Short mmCIF file of C-alpha atoms and ligand atoms in Angstrom, two decimals:
data_model
loop_
_atom_site.label_atom_id
_atom_site.label_comp_id
_atom_site.label_asym_id
_atom_site.label_seq_id
_atom_site.Cartn_x
_atom_site.Cartn_y
_atom_site.Cartn_z
CA MET A 1 112.84 113.33 106.67
CA ARG A 2 109.69 115.10 105.55
CA VAL A 3 107.67 112.83 103.28
CA LEU A 4 104.52 113.71 101.38
CA ILE A 5 102.45 110.63 100.58
CA LEU A 6 100.02 111.08 97.71
CA GLY A 7 97.25 108.49 97.87
CA GLY A 8 97.65 108.13 101.65
CA ASP A 9 94.20 106.56 102.17
CA GLY A 10 94.97 103.67 99.80
CA TYR A 11 95.90 100.05 100.25
CA LEU A 12 99.60 100.94 100.11
CA GLY A 13 99.50 104.62 101.06
CA TRP A 14 98.00 104.11 104.51
CA PRO A 15 100.43 101.43 105.77
CA THR A 16 103.30 103.43 104.24
CA SER A 17 102.17 106.55 106.12
CA MET A 18 102.11 104.64 109.41
CA ALA A 19 105.41 102.83 108.81
CA LEU A 20 107.28 106.03 107.96
CA ALA A 21 105.67 107.96 110.83
CA ALA A 22 106.78 105.10 113.11
CA ARG A 23 110.32 105.69 111.83
CA GLY A 24 110.03 109.23 113.16
CA TYR A 25 109.57 110.92 109.77
CA ASP A 26 107.26 113.91 109.33
CA ILE A 27 104.42 112.60 107.23
CA CYS A 28 101.68 114.33 105.32
CA ALA A 29 99.12 111.99 103.72
CA VAL A 30 97.03 113.33 100.84
CA ASP A 31 93.94 111.72 99.35
CA ASN A 32 90.68 112.66 97.63
CA TYR A 33 88.92 109.29 98.25
CA LEU A 34 88.81 108.49 94.54
CA ARG A 35 89.14 104.77 95.29
CA ARG A 36 86.36 104.80 97.88
CA ASN A 37 84.12 106.70 95.45
CA ILE A 38 84.80 104.39 92.50
CA ALA A 39 84.35 101.35 94.74
CA ARG A 40 80.92 102.68 95.78
CA GLU A 41 79.93 103.54 92.19
CA THR A 42 80.90 100.07 90.93
CA ASP A 43 79.61 98.07 93.92
CA SER A 44 83.17 96.99 94.75
CA GLU A 45 83.47 97.99 98.38
CA ALA A 46 86.22 96.58 100.57
CA LEU A 47 85.53 93.50 102.71
CA MET A 48 86.31 95.22 106.00
CA PRO A 49 85.19 98.81 106.50
CA SER A 50 87.97 101.29 107.27
CA PRO A 51 87.51 104.68 108.91
CA HIS A 52 88.25 107.75 106.83
CA LEU A 53 91.77 109.11 106.78
CA PRO A 54 91.57 111.76 109.56
CA SER A 55 90.02 109.21 111.96
CA ARG A 56 92.66 106.61 111.13
CA ALA A 57 95.42 109.19 111.67
CA GLU A 58 93.89 110.14 115.05
CA LEU A 59 93.64 106.50 116.08
CA PHE A 60 97.23 105.85 115.03
CA HIS A 61 98.36 108.86 117.05
CA ALA A 62 96.42 107.69 120.11
CA LEU A 63 97.84 104.15 119.95
CA HIS A 64 101.35 104.80 118.73
CA GLY A 65 102.12 108.45 119.30
CA GLY A 66 103.28 108.98 115.71
CA LYS A 67 101.76 111.94 113.89
CA ILE A 68 100.35 111.91 110.37
CA ARG A 69 99.15 115.19 108.92
CA VAL A 70 96.17 114.67 106.61
CA GLU A 71 95.08 116.75 103.62
CA ILE A 72 91.90 115.75 101.81
CA MET A 73 92.51 117.17 98.36
CA ASP A 74 92.74 116.23 94.71
CA CYS A 75 96.23 116.07 93.22
CA THR A 76 94.79 117.14 89.88
CA ASP A 77 94.14 120.54 91.51
CA TYR A 78 97.50 122.17 90.83
CA ARG A 79 96.95 125.30 92.91
CA ARG A 80 96.25 123.28 96.07
CA LEU A 81 99.03 120.83 95.40
CA GLU A 82 101.64 123.53 94.85
CA TRP A 83 100.43 125.30 98.02
CA LEU A 84 100.93 122.07 99.95
CA VAL A 85 104.39 121.40 98.53
CA ARG A 86 105.43 124.97 99.41
CA ASP A 87 103.90 124.71 102.87
CA PHE A 88 105.14 121.21 103.80
CA ALA A 89 108.55 121.49 102.02
CA PRO A 90 109.01 117.72 101.55
CA ASP A 91 112.39 116.02 101.21
CA ALA A 92 110.63 113.23 99.36
CA VAL A 93 107.25 112.51 97.79
CA VAL A 94 105.82 108.99 97.50
CA HIS A 95 103.31 109.11 94.67
CA TYR A 96 100.60 106.44 94.86
CA ALA A 97 97.69 108.71 93.87
CA GLU A 98 96.35 107.06 90.75
CA GLN A 99 93.33 105.08 89.59
CA PRO A 100 94.91 101.59 89.85
CA SER A 101 92.26 99.23 88.52
CA ALA A 102 92.88 97.76 85.07
CA PRO A 103 89.27 96.51 84.68
CA TYR A 104 87.86 99.91 85.69
CA SER A 105 89.96 101.60 83.00
CA MET A 106 88.46 99.22 80.41
CA ILE A 107 84.74 99.71 81.20
CA GLY A 108 84.10 102.43 78.65
CA PHE A 109 84.83 106.01 77.60
CA VAL A 110 83.98 107.73 80.90
CA GLU A 111 86.10 105.37 83.02
CA ALA A 112 88.97 105.34 80.51
CA ARG A 113 89.04 109.13 80.37
CA ARG A 114 88.83 109.43 84.15
CA THR A 115 91.79 107.06 84.51
CA LEU A 116 93.87 108.81 81.84
CA VAL A 117 93.20 112.34 83.06
CA ASN A 118 93.55 111.53 86.77
CA ASN A 119 96.75 109.54 86.50
CA LEU A 120 98.62 111.77 84.08
CA GLU A 121 97.47 115.01 85.67
CA ALA A 122 98.41 113.86 89.18
CA THR A 123 101.88 112.92 87.95
CA PHE A 124 102.30 116.07 85.86
CA ASN A 125 101.20 118.28 88.77
CA ILE A 126 103.52 116.75 91.34
CA VAL A 127 106.43 117.03 88.91
CA TRP A 128 105.73 120.75 88.45
CA ALA A 129 105.08 121.41 92.13
CA ILE A 130 108.46 119.83 92.93
CA LEU A 131 110.29 121.69 90.17
CA GLU A 132 108.80 125.01 91.26
CA HIS A 133 108.80 124.71 95.05
CA ALA A 134 111.04 121.84 96.23
CA PRO A 135 113.61 121.22 93.47
CA ASN A 136 115.82 118.92 95.58
CA CYS A 137 112.93 116.69 96.53
CA HIS A 138 113.20 112.98 95.59
CA LEU A 139 110.08 111.72 93.81
CA VAL A 140 109.37 108.04 94.48
CA LYS A 141 106.70 107.02 92.00
CA LEU A 142 104.75 103.78 91.83
CA GLY A 143 104.80 102.23 88.40
CA THR A 144 103.87 98.63 87.65
CA MET A 145 105.55 95.54 86.24
CA GLY A 146 102.56 95.58 83.88
CA GLU A 147 104.28 98.40 81.98
CA TYR A 148 106.60 95.81 80.41
CA GLY A 149 103.84 93.43 79.35
CA THR A 150 104.99 89.89 78.57
CA PRO A 151 107.79 90.19 75.98
CA ASN A 152 109.48 87.08 74.65
CA ILE A 153 112.86 88.26 75.99
CA ASP A 154 114.20 88.84 79.52
CA ILE A 155 112.77 91.94 81.23
CA GLU A 156 115.54 94.23 82.41
CA GLU A 157 115.32 96.79 85.18
CA GLY A 158 113.94 99.77 83.28
CA TRP A 159 116.57 100.15 80.58
CA LEU A 160 117.77 98.17 77.58
CA ASP A 161 121.09 98.40 75.73
CA VAL A 162 120.27 98.30 72.04
CA GLU A 163 122.81 97.60 69.32
CA HIS A 164 121.67 98.73 65.89
CA ASN A 165 123.74 98.89 62.70
CA GLY A 166 126.95 98.60 64.70
CA ARG A 167 126.13 101.35 67.23
CA ARG A 168 124.85 101.09 70.80
CA HIS A 169 122.47 103.20 72.88
CA LYS A 170 120.61 102.72 76.16
CA PHE A 171 116.83 103.27 75.96
CA LEU A 172 113.91 102.88 78.31
CA TYR A 173 112.98 99.19 78.07
CA PRO A 174 110.17 98.80 75.46
CA ARG A 175 106.82 98.79 77.20
CA GLN A 176 103.37 97.54 76.21
CA GLY A 177 100.65 97.85 78.85
CA GLY A 178 97.83 95.31 78.78
CA SER A 179 95.13 97.82 79.81
CA LEU A 180 94.55 101.55 79.64
CA TYR A 181 95.52 101.77 83.32
CA HIS A 182 98.89 100.13 82.59
CA THR A 183 99.32 102.43 79.59
CA THR A 184 98.91 105.50 81.84
CA LYS A 185 101.83 104.15 83.90
CA VAL A 186 103.92 103.84 80.71
CA LEU A 187 103.08 107.46 79.87
CA ASP A 188 103.97 108.51 83.45
CA THR A 189 107.40 106.94 83.07
CA ASP A 190 107.97 108.84 79.82
CA LEU A 191 106.95 112.10 81.55
CA LEU A 192 109.29 111.41 84.46
CA TRP A 193 112.20 110.62 82.16
CA PHE A 194 111.56 113.81 80.18
CA TYR A 195 111.58 115.99 83.33
CA ALA A 196 114.57 114.18 84.84
CA ARG A 197 116.78 114.57 81.79
CA THR A 198 115.55 118.07 80.93
CA TYR A 199 115.12 119.83 84.29
CA GLY A 200 117.12 117.68 86.69
CA LEU A 201 114.20 116.07 88.56
CA ARG A 202 115.37 113.18 90.78
CA VAL A 203 113.09 110.17 90.42
CA THR A 204 112.78 106.55 91.47
CA ASP A 205 110.12 104.73 89.45
CA LEU A 206 109.18 101.46 91.15
CA MET A 207 107.83 98.82 88.77
CA GLN A 208 105.76 96.92 91.26
CA GLY A 209 104.04 93.57 90.88
CA PRO A 210 100.72 92.66 92.57
CA VAL A 211 100.96 93.13 96.35
CA TYR A 212 99.21 90.85 98.87
CA GLY A 213 98.81 90.89 102.63
CA LEU A 214 97.28 92.99 105.41
CA ASP A 215 99.86 92.46 108.03
CA THR A 216 102.19 95.27 109.09
CA ALA A 217 103.68 96.12 112.47
CA GLU A 218 101.49 99.23 112.83
CA ALA A 219 98.29 97.74 111.35
CA ALA A 220 98.50 94.99 113.98
CA MET A 221 97.73 97.57 116.71
CA ASP A 222 94.01 97.77 115.87
CA PRO A 223 91.80 96.23 113.15
CA ARG A 224 90.64 99.74 112.19
CA LEU A 225 94.22 100.51 111.10
CA ALA A 226 94.25 97.63 108.58
CA PRO A 227 94.76 98.45 104.91
CA ASN A 228 91.74 98.04 102.64
CA PHE A 229 90.99 94.55 101.29
CA HIS A 230 89.07 94.40 98.01
CA TYR A 231 88.08 91.03 96.57
CA ASP A 232 85.86 91.92 93.63
CA ASP A 233 86.82 91.79 89.96
CA ILE A 234 87.50 95.54 89.76
CA PHE A 235 89.73 96.35 92.73
CA GLY A 236 90.58 92.87 94.01
CA THR A 237 93.83 91.30 92.90
CA VAL A 238 93.92 87.65 91.84
CA VAL A 239 95.39 86.73 95.24
CA ASN A 240 92.51 88.35 97.16
CA ARG A 241 89.89 86.83 94.87
CA PHE A 242 91.34 83.35 95.29
CA LEU A 243 91.44 83.70 99.09
CA VAL A 244 87.80 84.77 99.23
CA GLN A 245 86.74 82.03 96.81
CA ALA A 246 88.58 79.43 98.90
CA VAL A 247 86.82 80.58 102.08
CA THR A 248 83.34 80.69 100.52
CA GLY A 249 83.62 77.38 98.65
CA VAL A 250 83.42 79.05 95.23
CA PRO A 251 85.86 77.47 92.73
CA LEU A 252 88.95 79.61 92.08
CA THR A 253 88.30 81.39 88.78
CA VAL A 254 91.46 80.99 86.71
CA TYR A 255 91.22 83.23 83.64
CA GLY A 256 91.86 81.12 80.54
CA ARG A 257 94.76 78.65 80.60
CA GLY A 258 96.28 80.15 83.76
CA GLY A 259 99.85 80.33 82.50
CA GLN A 260 99.96 84.12 83.04
CA THR A 261 103.16 84.72 85.02
CA ARG A 262 103.60 87.77 87.23
CA GLY A 263 105.97 88.90 89.97
CA TYR A 264 104.31 89.20 93.41
CA LEU A 265 105.33 90.69 96.75
CA ASN A 266 104.21 90.88 100.35
CA LEU A 267 102.91 94.22 101.66
CA LYS A 268 105.73 94.14 104.22
CA ASP A 269 108.18 94.15 101.32
CA THR A 270 106.48 97.12 99.66
CA LEU A 271 107.08 99.04 102.89
CA GLN A 272 110.72 97.96 102.90
CA CYS A 273 111.17 98.92 99.24
CA ILE A 274 109.75 102.40 99.81
CA ALA A 275 112.02 102.93 102.82
CA LEU A 276 115.03 101.70 100.83
CA ALA A 277 114.23 104.03 97.95
CA LEU A 278 113.87 106.98 100.35
CA ASP A 279 117.09 106.11 102.20
CA ASN A 280 119.01 105.95 98.93
CA PRO A 281 117.94 108.98 96.90
CA VAL A 282 119.19 109.39 93.35
CA PRO A 283 121.22 112.33 92.07
CA ALA A 284 119.47 115.20 90.29
CA GLY A 285 118.62 114.38 86.69
CA GLN A 286 118.46 110.63 87.23
CA LEU A 287 115.51 108.33 86.63
CA ARG A 288 116.21 105.12 88.55
CA ILE A 289 113.90 102.24 87.72
CA LEU A 290 113.65 99.27 90.09
CA ASN A 291 111.55 96.16 89.55
CA GLN A 292 109.63 95.66 92.78
CA PHE A 293 108.61 92.06 93.35
CA THR A 294 110.15 89.10 95.14
CA GLU A 295 108.73 85.93 93.53
CA GLN A 296 107.18 85.08 90.20
CA PHE A 297 104.64 82.38 89.48
CA THR A 298 101.76 81.55 87.16
CA VAL A 299 98.07 81.94 88.02
CA ASN A 300 97.79 78.12 88.06
CA GLN A 301 100.67 77.89 90.54
CA LEU A 302 99.00 80.56 92.69
CA ALA A 303 95.74 78.56 92.64
CA GLU A 304 97.67 75.46 93.73
CA ARG A 305 99.25 77.37 96.63
CA VAL A 306 95.85 78.61 97.81
CA ARG A 307 94.43 75.10 97.45
CA ALA A 308 97.27 73.67 99.60
CA ALA A 309 96.82 76.36 102.27
CA GLY A 310 93.05 75.74 102.25
CA ARG A 311 93.69 72.05 102.90
CA VAL A 312 95.47 72.99 106.14
CA LEU A 313 92.22 74.64 107.30
CA GLY A 314 90.07 71.76 106.07
CA LEU A 315 88.71 73.73 103.10
CA ASP A 316 87.82 71.86 99.92
CA VAL A 317 89.25 74.29 97.36
CA ARG A 318 88.42 73.65 93.71
CA VAL A 319 89.71 75.39 90.60
CA GLN A 320 87.49 76.33 87.65
CA PRO A 321 89.07 77.88 84.53
CA ILE A 322 86.72 80.44 82.94
CA PRO A 323 86.97 82.35 79.63
CA ASN A 324 89.53 85.10 79.95
CA PRO A 325 87.85 88.55 80.02
CA ARG A 326 91.21 90.20 79.29
CA LYS A 327 93.33 90.36 76.16
CA GLU A 328 96.59 88.82 77.34
CA MET A 329 98.95 85.91 76.67
CA GLU A 330 97.89 82.91 78.75
CA GLU A 331 101.18 81.04 78.31
CA HIS A 332 104.37 82.93 77.71
CA TYR A 333 108.05 83.36 78.50
CA TYR A 334 108.64 85.49 81.61
CA ASN A 335 111.94 86.25 83.23
CA ALA A 336 112.17 89.64 84.91
CA ARG A 337 115.31 90.96 86.61
CA HIS A 338 114.76 92.24 90.14
CA SER A 339 118.15 92.68 91.70
CA GLY A 340 118.19 96.44 92.33
CA LEU A 341 116.15 96.42 95.55
CA LEU A 342 117.90 93.28 96.82
CA GLU A 343 121.22 95.10 96.34
CA LEU A 344 119.83 98.01 98.38
CA GLY A 345 119.07 95.55 101.22
CA LEU A 346 115.55 94.17 100.66
CA GLN A 347 114.89 91.07 102.82
CA PRO A 348 111.96 89.31 101.11
CA HIS A 349 108.98 87.82 102.96
CA PRO A 350 107.94 84.99 100.62
CA MET A 351 104.40 83.73 100.11
CA THR A 352 104.68 80.70 102.35
CA GLU A 353 101.82 78.35 103.17
CA GLN A 354 101.74 79.92 106.64
CA VAL A 355 101.22 83.40 105.14
CA LEU A 356 98.31 82.13 103.02
CA VAL A 357 96.80 80.21 105.94
CA GLU A 358 96.86 83.37 108.06
CA MET A 359 95.20 85.40 105.31
CA LEU A 360 92.54 82.73 104.80
CA GLY A 361 91.83 82.82 108.54
CA ARG A 362 91.52 86.59 108.45
CA VAL A 363 89.12 86.49 105.49
CA ALA A 364 87.09 83.71 107.09
CA ARG A 365 86.27 85.99 110.03
CA HIS A 366 84.29 88.19 107.61
CA LYS A 367 82.73 85.34 105.64
CA GLU A 368 79.15 86.36 106.36
CA VAL A 369 79.49 89.74 104.58
CA ILE A 370 81.19 88.39 101.43
CA ASP A 371 79.10 88.93 98.32
CA VAL A 372 80.13 86.11 95.98
CA ARG A 373 78.47 87.81 92.99
CA LYS A 374 81.37 90.29 92.98
CA LEU A 375 83.89 87.55 92.27
CA LEU A 376 83.05 86.97 88.62
CA PRO A 377 84.44 89.29 85.93
CA ARG A 378 82.05 92.11 85.03
CA VAL A 379 84.41 93.85 82.60
CA ALA A 380 85.77 92.37 79.38
CA TRP A 381 88.43 93.81 77.10
CA ASN A 382 85.83 94.11 74.30
CA LYS A 383 85.38 97.12 72.09
CA PRO A 384 82.77 99.29 73.86
N1 NAD B 401 98.39 97.27 95.04
C1 NAD B 401 99.11 96.71 94.09
O1 NAD B 401 99.16 95.48 93.99
C2 NAD B 401 99.87 97.56 93.12
C3 NAD B 401 100.73 96.93 92.20
C4 NAD B 401 101.45 97.73 91.32
C5 NAD B 401 101.34 99.10 91.35
N2 NAD B 401 100.48 99.68 92.24
C6 NAD B 401 100.39 101.14 92.25
O2 NAD B 401 100.58 101.62 93.56
C7 NAD B 401 99.75 102.76 93.79
C8 NAD B 401 98.88 102.52 95.01
O3 NAD B 401 98.09 101.37 94.78
P1 NAD B 401 97.00 100.90 95.81
O4 NAD B 401 96.79 99.45 95.59
O5 NAD B 401 97.34 101.42 97.15
O6 NAD B 401 95.71 101.64 95.24
P2 NAD B 401 94.57 102.43 96.05
O7 NAD B 401 93.51 102.78 95.06
O8 NAD B 401 94.16 101.68 97.26
O9 NAD B 401 95.34 103.76 96.50
C9 NAD B 401 95.50 104.88 95.68
C10 NAD B 401 94.98 106.06 96.47
O10 NAD B 401 95.19 107.25 95.71
C11 NAD B 401 94.05 108.06 95.84
N3 NAD B 401 93.99 108.95 94.67
C12 NAD B 401 93.83 108.61 93.37
N4 NAD B 401 93.82 109.71 92.61
C13 NAD B 401 93.99 110.77 93.43
C14 NAD B 401 94.03 112.17 93.23
N5 NAD B 401 93.89 112.70 92.01
N6 NAD B 401 94.23 112.97 94.30
C15 NAD B 401 94.36 112.44 95.55
N7 NAD B 401 94.30 111.12 95.80
C16 NAD B 401 94.11 110.30 94.75
C17 NAD B 401 92.88 107.09 95.92
O11 NAD B 401 91.74 107.66 96.52
C18 NAD B 401 93.48 105.95 96.74
O12 NAD B 401 93.23 106.10 98.13
C19 NAD B 401 98.95 102.99 92.52
O13 NAD B 401 99.57 103.97 91.75
C20 NAD B 401 99.02 101.64 91.84
O14 NAD B 401 98.90 101.78 90.46
C21 NAD B 401 99.75 98.94 93.12
#
């Protein structure tokens, strides 16, 4: 299979590129270093430095033998993207290439506009490049569970049967993103559904929860092949922040009451989900939506898990609720279906104490370069 990976330098894109190359697929990884640039601009650099994409691809080739073609280019540049799709002739595209930070998208006008334009244009361009130059190609697009928000009813897998005045119809499940970033994902899904039903695009839209972990079969070959690990308030997920706080003795900063429930998954499971989506393409004209997470728990429960894992390493982990910088429900009903990927064969790797202990150990090795000032929220959901 020939797979084009947009966002191939990213936390998920790089391990995906290696994992699929290791499967013997022809891989082309595309990136414009938007994340690295924003991280530098906002003082949010990753904990461990990672070589640029061509060097990582060379190293992977030297150690493993698998080949990853690299193209440093911006997916918002349609002429270059359509040239690449024509030249590489992919069977599938995995589209990760978006600005993924919710706090960044809420800083102000410039950051909001950059997020909106980048994310929608990248999606729009890959849709058109596929329609024009590779019409049978399967587009596997990363959405987010955050598209659904926290409704007071069960979250279905993408679609909802609605009965109204005695008649029934199936609609995209109602969505309400909690940040501008999440809203761009909602808009992406609408675009994908429009092009699937109108022009026969084949799409899998993966509604993914927060991913944690650094451990993959290929990344284990050399520390320079590890995915990026951000721990600051802009690019770091709550899991990464808690791990770093536990290691540095800073109390875990629970936002508000800590009852926010989300669905989480291990990086190893993201790789499995992508492979399962690629191995099971959808027919032309179909938008398949799969909820991509394996376990759901509240922020307070996550803090407790990190505290328990810290105890194993002799760390005194404390928890300190702080005012919530976001506009979100802090206690709410949450029950999201996630059977589609399990039915395709996903074998979950749960967040066990052992997994957290290993991650804490890994973070501890870089303790001296952690900048604890980056752990507190710098962005609030206030009117600019
Ligand atoms: N990591 C998670 O927990 C998580 C959860 C849900 C959804 N997602 C989604 O998965 C995708 C990947 O997330 P990630 O955590 O790997 O983020 P990331 O920022 O590490 O990776 C995204 C990559 O895309 C690149 N990129 C962005 N815009 C581009 C453009 N116009 N042209 C070329 N490259 C571009 C960035 O430079 C970056 O390397 C994103 O779409 C994100 O919204 C991630």
